[in-house]
Coordinates of C-alpha atoms and ligand atoms in Angstrom, one line a residue:
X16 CA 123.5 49.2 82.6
X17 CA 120.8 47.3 84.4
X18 CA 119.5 48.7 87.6
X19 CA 118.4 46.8 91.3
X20 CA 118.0 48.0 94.5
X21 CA 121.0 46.7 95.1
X22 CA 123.1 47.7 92.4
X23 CA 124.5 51.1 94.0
X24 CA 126.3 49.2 96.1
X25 CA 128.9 47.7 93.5
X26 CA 130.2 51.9 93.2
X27 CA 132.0 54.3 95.4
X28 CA 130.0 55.5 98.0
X29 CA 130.6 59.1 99.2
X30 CA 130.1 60.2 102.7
X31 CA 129.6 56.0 104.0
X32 CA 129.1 55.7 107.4
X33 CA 131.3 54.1 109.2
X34 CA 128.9 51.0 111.5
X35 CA 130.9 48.9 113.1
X36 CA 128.1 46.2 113.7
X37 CA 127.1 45.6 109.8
X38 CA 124.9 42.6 111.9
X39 CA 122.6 44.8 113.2
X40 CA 122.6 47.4 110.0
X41 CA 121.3 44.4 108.4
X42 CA 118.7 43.5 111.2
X43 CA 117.5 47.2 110.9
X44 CA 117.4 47.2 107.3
X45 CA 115.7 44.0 107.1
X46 CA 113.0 45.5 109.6
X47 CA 112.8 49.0 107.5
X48 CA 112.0 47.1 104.9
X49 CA 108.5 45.4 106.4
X50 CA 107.4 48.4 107.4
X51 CA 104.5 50.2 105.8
X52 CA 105.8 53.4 103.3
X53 CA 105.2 56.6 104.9
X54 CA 104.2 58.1 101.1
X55 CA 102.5 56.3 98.5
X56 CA 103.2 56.4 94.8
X57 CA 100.2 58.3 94.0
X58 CA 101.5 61.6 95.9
X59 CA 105.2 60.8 94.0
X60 CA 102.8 61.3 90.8
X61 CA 100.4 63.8 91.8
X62 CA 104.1 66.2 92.7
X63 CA 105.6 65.3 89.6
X64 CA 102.7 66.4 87.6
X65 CA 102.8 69.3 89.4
X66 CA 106.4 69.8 88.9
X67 CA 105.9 69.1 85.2
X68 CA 103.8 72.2 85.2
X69 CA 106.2 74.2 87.0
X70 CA 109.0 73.3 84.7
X71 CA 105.8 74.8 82.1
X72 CA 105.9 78.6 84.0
X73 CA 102.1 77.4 85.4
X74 CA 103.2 76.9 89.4
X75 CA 106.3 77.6 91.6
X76 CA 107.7 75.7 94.0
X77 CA 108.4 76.4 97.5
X78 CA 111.2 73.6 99.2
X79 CA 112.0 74.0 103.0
X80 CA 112.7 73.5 106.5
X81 CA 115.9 72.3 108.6
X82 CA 119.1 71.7 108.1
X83 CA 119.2 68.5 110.1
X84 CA 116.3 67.4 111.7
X85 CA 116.4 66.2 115.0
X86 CA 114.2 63.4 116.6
X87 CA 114.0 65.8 120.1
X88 CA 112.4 68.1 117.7
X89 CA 109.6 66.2 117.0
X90 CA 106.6 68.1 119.0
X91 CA 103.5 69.2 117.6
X92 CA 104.2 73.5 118.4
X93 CA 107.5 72.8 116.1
X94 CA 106.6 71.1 113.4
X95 CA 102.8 73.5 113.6
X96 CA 105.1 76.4 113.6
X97 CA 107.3 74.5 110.6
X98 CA 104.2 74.5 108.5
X99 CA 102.8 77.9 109.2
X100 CA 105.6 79.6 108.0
X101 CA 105.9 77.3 104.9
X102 CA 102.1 77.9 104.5
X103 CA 102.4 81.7 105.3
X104 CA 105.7 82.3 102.9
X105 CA 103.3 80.3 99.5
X106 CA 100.3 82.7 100.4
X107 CA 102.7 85.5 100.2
X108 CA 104.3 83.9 97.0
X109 CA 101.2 82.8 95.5
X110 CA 99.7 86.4 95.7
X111 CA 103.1 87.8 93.6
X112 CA 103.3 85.0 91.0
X113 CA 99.7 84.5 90.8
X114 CA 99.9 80.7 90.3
X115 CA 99.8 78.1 92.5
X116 CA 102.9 77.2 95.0
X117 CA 103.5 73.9 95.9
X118 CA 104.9 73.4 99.4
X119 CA 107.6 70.9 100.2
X120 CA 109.1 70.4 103.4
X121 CA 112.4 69.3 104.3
X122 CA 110.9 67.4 106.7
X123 CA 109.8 63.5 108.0
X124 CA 113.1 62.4 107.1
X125 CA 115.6 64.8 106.5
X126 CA 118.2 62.9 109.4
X127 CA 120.9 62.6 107.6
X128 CA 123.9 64.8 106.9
X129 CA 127.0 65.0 104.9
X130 CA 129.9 66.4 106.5
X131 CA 133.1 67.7 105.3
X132 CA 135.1 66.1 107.6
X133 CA 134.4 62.6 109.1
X134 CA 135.4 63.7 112.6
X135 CA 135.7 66.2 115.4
X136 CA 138.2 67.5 117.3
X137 CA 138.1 69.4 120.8
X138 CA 140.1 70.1 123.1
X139 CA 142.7 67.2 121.7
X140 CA 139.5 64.6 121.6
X141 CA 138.7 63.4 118.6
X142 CA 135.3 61.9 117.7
X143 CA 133.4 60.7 114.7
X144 CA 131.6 63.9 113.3
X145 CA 127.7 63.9 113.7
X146 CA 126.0 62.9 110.9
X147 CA 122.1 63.1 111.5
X148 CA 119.8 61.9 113.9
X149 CA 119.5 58.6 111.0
X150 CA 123.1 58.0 112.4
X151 CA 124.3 59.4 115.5
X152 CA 123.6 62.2 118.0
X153 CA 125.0 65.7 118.4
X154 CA 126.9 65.5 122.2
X155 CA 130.5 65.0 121.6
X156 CA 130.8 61.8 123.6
X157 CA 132.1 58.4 122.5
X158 CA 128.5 57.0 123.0
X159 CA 126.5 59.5 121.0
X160 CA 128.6 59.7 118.1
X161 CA 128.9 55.8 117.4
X162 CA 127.1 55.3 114.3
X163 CA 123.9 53.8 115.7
X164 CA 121.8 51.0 113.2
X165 CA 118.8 51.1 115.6
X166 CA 118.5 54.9 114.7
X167 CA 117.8 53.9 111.2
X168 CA 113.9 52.7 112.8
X169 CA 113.8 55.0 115.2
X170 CA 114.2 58.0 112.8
X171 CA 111.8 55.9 110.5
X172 CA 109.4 56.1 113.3
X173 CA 110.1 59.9 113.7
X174 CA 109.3 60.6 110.2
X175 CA 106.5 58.8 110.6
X176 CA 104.7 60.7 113.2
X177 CA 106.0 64.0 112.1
X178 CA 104.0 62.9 109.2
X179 CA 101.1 61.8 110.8
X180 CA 100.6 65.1 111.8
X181 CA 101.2 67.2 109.4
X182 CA 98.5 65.4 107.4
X183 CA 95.8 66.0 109.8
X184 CA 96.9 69.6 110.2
X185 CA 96.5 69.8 106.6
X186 CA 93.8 68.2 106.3
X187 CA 92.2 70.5 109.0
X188 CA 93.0 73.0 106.7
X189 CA 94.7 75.4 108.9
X190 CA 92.2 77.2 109.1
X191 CA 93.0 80.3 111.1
X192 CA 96.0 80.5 109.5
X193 CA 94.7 82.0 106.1
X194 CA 94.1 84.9 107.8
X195 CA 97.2 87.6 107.1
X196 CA 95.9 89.5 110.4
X197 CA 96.9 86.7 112.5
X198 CA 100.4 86.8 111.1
X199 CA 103.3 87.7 113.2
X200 CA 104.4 90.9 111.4
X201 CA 106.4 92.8 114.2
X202 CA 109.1 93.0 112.5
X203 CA 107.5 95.8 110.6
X204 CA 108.2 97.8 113.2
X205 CA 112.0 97.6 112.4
X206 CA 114.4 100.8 111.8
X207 CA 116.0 99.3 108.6
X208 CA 112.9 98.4 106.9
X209 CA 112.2 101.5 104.3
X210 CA 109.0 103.1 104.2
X211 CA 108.2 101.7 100.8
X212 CA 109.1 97.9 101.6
X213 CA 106.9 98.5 104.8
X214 CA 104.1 99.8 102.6
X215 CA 104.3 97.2 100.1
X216 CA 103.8 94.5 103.1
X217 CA 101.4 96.1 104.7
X218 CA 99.4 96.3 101.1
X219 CA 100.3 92.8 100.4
X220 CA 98.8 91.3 103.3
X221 CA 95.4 93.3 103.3
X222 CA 94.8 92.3 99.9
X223 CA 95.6 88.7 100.9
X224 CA 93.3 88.6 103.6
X225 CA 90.7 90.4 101.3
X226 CA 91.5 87.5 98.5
X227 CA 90.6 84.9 101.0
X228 CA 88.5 86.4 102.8
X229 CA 86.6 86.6 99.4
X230 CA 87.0 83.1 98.5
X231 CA 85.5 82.1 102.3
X232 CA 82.6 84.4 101.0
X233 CA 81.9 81.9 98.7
X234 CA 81.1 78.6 100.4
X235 CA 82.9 75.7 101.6
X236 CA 83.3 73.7 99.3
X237 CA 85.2 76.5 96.9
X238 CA 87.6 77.5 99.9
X239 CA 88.1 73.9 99.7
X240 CA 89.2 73.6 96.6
X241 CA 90.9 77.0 96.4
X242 CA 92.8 76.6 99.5
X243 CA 93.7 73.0 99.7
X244 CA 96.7 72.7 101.9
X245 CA 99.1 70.2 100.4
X246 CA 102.2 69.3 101.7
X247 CA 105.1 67.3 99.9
X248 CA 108.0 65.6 102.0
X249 CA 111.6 66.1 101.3
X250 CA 115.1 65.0 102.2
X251 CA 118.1 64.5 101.1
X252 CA 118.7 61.0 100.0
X253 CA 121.9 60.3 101.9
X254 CA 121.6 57.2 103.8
X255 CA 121.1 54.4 101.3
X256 CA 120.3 51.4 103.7
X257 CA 117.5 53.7 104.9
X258 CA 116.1 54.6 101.3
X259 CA 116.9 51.4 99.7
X260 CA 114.9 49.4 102.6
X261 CA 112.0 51.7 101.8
X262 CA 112.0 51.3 97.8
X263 CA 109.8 48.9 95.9
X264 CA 107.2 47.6 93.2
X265 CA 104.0 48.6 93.6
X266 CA 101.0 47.5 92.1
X267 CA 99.9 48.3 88.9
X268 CA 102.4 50.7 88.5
X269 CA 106.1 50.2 86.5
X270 CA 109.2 50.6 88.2
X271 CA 110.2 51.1 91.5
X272 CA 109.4 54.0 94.1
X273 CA 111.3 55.2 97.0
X274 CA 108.4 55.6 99.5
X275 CA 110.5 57.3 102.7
X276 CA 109.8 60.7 100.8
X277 CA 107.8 62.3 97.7
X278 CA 111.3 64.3 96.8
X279 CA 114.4 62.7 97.6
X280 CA 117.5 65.1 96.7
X281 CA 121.6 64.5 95.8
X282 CA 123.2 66.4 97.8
X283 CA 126.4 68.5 96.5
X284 CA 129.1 65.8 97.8
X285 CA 127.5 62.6 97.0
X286 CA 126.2 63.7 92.9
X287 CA 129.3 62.0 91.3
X288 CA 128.5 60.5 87.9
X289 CA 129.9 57.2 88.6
X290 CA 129.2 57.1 92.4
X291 CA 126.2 55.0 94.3
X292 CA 124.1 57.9 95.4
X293 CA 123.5 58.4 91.2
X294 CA 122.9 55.1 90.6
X295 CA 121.0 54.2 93.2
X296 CA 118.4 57.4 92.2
X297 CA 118.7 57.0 88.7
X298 CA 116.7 53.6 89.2
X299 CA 113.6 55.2 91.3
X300 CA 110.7 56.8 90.1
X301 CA 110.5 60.0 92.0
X302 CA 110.6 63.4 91.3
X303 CA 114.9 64.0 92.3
X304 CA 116.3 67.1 92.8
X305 CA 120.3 67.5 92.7
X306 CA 122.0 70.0 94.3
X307 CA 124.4 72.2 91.7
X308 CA 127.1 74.1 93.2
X309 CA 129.4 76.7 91.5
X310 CA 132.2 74.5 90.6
X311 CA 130.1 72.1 88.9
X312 CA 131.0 72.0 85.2
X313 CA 127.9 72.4 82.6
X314 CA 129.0 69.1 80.5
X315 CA 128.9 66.8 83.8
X316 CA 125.5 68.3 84.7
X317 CA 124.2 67.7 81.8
X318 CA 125.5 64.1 81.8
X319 CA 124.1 63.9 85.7
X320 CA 120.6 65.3 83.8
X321 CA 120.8 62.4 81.3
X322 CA 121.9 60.2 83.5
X323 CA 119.0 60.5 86.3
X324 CA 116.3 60.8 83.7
X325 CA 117.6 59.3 80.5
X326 CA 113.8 59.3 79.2
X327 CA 113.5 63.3 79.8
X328 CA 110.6 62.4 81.8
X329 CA 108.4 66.0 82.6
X330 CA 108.5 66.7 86.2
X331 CA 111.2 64.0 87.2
X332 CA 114.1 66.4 87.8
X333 CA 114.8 69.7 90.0
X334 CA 118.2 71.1 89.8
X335 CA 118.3 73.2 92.6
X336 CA 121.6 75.2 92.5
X337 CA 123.5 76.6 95.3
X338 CA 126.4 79.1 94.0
X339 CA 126.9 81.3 96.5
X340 CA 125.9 84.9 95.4
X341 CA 129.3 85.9 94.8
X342 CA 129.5 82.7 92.1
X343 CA 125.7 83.1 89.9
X344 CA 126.9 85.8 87.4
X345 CA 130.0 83.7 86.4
X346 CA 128.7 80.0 87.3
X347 CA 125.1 79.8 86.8
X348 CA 124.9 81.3 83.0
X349 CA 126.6 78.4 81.1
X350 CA 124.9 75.5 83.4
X351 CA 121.4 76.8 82.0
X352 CA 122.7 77.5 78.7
X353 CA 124.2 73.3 78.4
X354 CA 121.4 71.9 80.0
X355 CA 119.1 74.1 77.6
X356 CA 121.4 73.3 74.5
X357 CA 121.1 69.4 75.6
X358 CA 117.2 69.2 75.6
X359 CA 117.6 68.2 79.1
X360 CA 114.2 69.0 80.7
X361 CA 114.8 70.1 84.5
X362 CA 113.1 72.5 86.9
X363 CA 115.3 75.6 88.6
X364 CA 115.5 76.0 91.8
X365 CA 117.5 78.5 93.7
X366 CA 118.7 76.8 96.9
X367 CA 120.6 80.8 98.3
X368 CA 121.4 79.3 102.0
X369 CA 124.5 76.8 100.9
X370 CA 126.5 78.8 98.8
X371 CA 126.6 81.8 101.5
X372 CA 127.7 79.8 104.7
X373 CA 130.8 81.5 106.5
X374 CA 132.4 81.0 109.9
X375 CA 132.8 83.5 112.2
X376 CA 136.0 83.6 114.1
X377 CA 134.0 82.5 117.2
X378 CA 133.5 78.8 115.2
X379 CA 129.5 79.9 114.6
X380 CA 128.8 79.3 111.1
X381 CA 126.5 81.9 109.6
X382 CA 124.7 83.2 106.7
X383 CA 123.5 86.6 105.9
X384 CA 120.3 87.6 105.1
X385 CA 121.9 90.1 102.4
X386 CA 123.9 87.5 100.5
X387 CA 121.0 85.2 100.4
X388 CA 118.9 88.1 98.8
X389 CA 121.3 89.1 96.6
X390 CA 122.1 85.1 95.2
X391 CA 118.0 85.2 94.6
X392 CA 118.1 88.4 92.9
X393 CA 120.6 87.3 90.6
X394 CA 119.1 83.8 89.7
X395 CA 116.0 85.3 88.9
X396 CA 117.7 87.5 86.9
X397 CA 119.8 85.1 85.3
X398 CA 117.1 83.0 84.1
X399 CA 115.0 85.9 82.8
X400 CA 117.7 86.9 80.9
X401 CA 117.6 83.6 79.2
X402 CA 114.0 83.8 78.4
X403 CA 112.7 81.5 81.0
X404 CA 111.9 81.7 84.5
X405 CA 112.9 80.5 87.7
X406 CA 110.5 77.2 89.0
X407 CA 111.1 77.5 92.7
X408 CA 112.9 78.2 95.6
X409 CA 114.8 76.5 98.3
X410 CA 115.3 77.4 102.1
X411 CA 116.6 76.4 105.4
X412 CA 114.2 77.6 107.7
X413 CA 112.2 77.4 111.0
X414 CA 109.2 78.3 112.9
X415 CA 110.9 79.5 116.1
X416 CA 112.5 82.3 117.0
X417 CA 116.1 81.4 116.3
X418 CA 119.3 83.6 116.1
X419 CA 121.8 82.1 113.4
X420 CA 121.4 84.2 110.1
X421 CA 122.6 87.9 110.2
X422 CA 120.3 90.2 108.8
X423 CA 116.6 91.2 109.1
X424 CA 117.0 92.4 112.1
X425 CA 119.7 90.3 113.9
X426 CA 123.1 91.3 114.0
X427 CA 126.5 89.3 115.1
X428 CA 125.9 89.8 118.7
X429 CA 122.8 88.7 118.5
X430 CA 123.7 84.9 117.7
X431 CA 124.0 83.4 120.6
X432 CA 120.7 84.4 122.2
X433 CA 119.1 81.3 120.2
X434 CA 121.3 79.8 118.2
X435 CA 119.3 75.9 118.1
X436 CA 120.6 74.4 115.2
X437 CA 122.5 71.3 115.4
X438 CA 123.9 71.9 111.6
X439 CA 123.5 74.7 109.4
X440 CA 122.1 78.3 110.5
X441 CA 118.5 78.5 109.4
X442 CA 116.2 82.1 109.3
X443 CA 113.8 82.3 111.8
X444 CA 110.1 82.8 111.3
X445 CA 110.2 86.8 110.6
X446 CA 113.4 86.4 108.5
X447 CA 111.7 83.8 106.3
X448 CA 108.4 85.7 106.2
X449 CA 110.7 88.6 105.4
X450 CA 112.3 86.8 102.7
X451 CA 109.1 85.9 101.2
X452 CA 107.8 89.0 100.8
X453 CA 111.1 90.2 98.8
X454 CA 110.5 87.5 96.2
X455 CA 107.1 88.1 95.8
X456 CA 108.4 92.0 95.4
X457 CA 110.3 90.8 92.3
X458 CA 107.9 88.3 91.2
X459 CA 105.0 91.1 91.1
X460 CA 106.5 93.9 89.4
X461 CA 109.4 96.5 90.3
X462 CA 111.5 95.8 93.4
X463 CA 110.9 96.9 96.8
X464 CA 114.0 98.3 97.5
Ligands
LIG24 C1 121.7 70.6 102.7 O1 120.8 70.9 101.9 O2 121.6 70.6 103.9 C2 123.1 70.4 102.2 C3 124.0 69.7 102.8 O3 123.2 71.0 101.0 P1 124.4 70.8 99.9 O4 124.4 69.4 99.5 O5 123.9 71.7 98.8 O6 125.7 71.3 100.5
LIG25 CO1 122.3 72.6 105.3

């Protein structure tokens, strides 16, 4: 069973794209691959020693951003406005669990998507679907949806600057946003928010900005330390020319590291055991999370498990599962119970946006703020029922104020004020802050609600 870089393409690859010019696929790749890596090998190690510890109960992870990123969407207010609410929701989350959150954004690379259908009809026209900004783009024209090999450098060169600024910003240390009085917490002032949850916020976020404002008290040097701003990359590992061009030795080290992104992920349609997306991950040393959906059966997980980490290496795996909250009850009690029978070391992670997608008769897909909840509620609860504890959770989210999720103050007729995304609906900034303060209800003590 030896492994190359090379080797996933001898199996069946799910969700291939179809270029029609493999020339220039290989001109691009062979570019990709002089490039310089936008991550290094010592972040890859530095997360999976920190997901080694979550998998130990001593941090939580917090996993998010778009759906699809786009390359028009690469300006400094969104990806600023990306960050502060991933920064805003761990503060929030660190103050309930009290442990350390690590934050990873889908972000710098999350171009590509799987679709369930390789094209689109309208209005008798059919084109190939859109699959990512790595691929294509979204107008349904002939031009914009041919599959595109210069977009694998272009999107490389998107990634890159995204990621050249979030590591100034966090290496600025955000500093104004640590301050809970500068959040955006109007929706507070919302009819179907009880008294008690609006109480609880409203305590949660003085206390915050006491805790900090504390830490400040103390010098430089300790707010440093305290506060440093980390942030991980993510996306899901769909493209293979783009993640195999980007894979290699590095010195000193053994085996080989996929340096497009700290966390590549398998996504639900392209995990099968036999297919290229497994073998191609099962050779790299990242930390790989695999997306588990409710008709996943706990035997092939557990070979999937063994497969991508046949060591059982701490912090190498996240299974980030995505049932649908009607599903968790039924579905996700067995799936722990294998993995946990098999030895299989992973970390949980509740991905509640997949499972709960539904389209409305206008063709809008949706989500609602309730199911998400409730698919959270339950995971927790299904995993402290088994006497461990979930290690993190998993969102589509944005920074701006969007309209696509129901719930937390939007309703149906709301939706097409600002619906921006180009794949799945995502909660907006006071949705997600929303959100974040429910968890940390749970993680604290009794819930709000
Ligand atoms: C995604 O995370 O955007 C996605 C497509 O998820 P899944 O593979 O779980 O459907
Ligand atoms: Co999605």
């Amino acid at each position: 069973m030896s492994w190359h870089i090379h080797s996933w393409k001898d199996r069946p690859l799910s969700q291939e794209v179809a270029y029609d010019d493999p020339e220039a696929v290989a001109v691009a790749v062979e570019r990709l691959s002089q490039l310089p890596p936008l991550v290094t090998s010592w972040e890859v190690e530095r997360l999976k020693q920190h997901v080694a510890e979550a998998q130990q109960g001593k941090r939580f992870i917090l996993q998010g951003g778009d759906c699809a990123e786009t390359l028009d969407g690469c300006q400094p207010a969104i990806i600023t406005n990306k960050l502060k609410i991933l920064l805003q929701m761990s503060l929030v989350l660190v103050h309930a669990a009290q442990k350390p959150v690590v934050r990873v954004g889908r972000l710098a690379g999350q171009y590509a998507k799987p679709r369930s259908s390789a094209t689109e009809a309208r209005d008798g026209v059919v084109l190939p679907s859109y699959f990512g900004d790595l691929v294509n783009r979204p107008s349904f024209t002939p031009e914009a949806r041919r599959a595109d090999p210069r977009a694998l450098l272009d999107a490389y060169g998107h990634a890159a600057l995204t990621l050249n600024f979030v590591r100034s910003l966090a290496a600025a240390g955000f500093a104004d946003l640590h301050h809970p009085e500068y959040w955006d917490l109007a929706f507070l002032s919302r009819a179907d928010l009880s008294l008690d949850l609006r109480e609880e916020y409203i305590r949660t976020t003085k206390k915050l900005s006491e805790a900090l404002r504390f830490m400040e008290a103390l010098g430089e040097g300790t707010v440093d330390e305290l506060t440093r701003v980390d942030f991980y990359t993510s996306h899901e590992g769909l493209n293979l020319h783009y993640e195999a061009a980007q894979t290699r030795k590095v010195p000193r080290r053994e085996g080989h590291y996929l340096l497009t992104t700290h966390m590549p992920w398998i996504g639900e349609r392209t995990r099968a055991l036999d297919g290229a997306h497994v073998e191609f991950f099962r050779g790299v040393e990242n930390v790989v999370g695999i997306k588990l959906g409710s008709k996943v059966e706990p035997q092939e997980a557990v070979k999937l498990l063994t497969t991508l980490s046949p060591t059982n290496e701490p912090g190498k795996l996240v299974a980030i599962t995505r049932m649908g909250a009607a599903n968790v009850e039924r579905s996700l009690p067995p799936l722990v119970e294998a993995v946990r029978k098999a030895g299989r070391r992973v970390l949980w992670m509740c991905d509640p946006m997949h499972g709960n997608t539904q389209t409305l008769s206008s063709g809008l897909k949706t989500r609602s703020f309730d199911d998400i909840l409730r698919e959270l509620e339950l995971t927790f609860a299904v995993h402290r029922s088994l006497g461990h504890a979930l290690g993190g959770v998993h969102f589509e989210l944005t920074g701006e104020d969007v309209t696509e999720c129901i719930g937390g103050g939007l309703t149906e007729s709301d939706l097409d004020k600002n619906y921006a995304s180009v794949c799945d609906p995502r909660l907006n900034y006071r949705q997600a802050l929303e959100m974040a303060f429910r968890i940390g209800g749970w993680m604290s003590g009794p819930k709000p609600r």
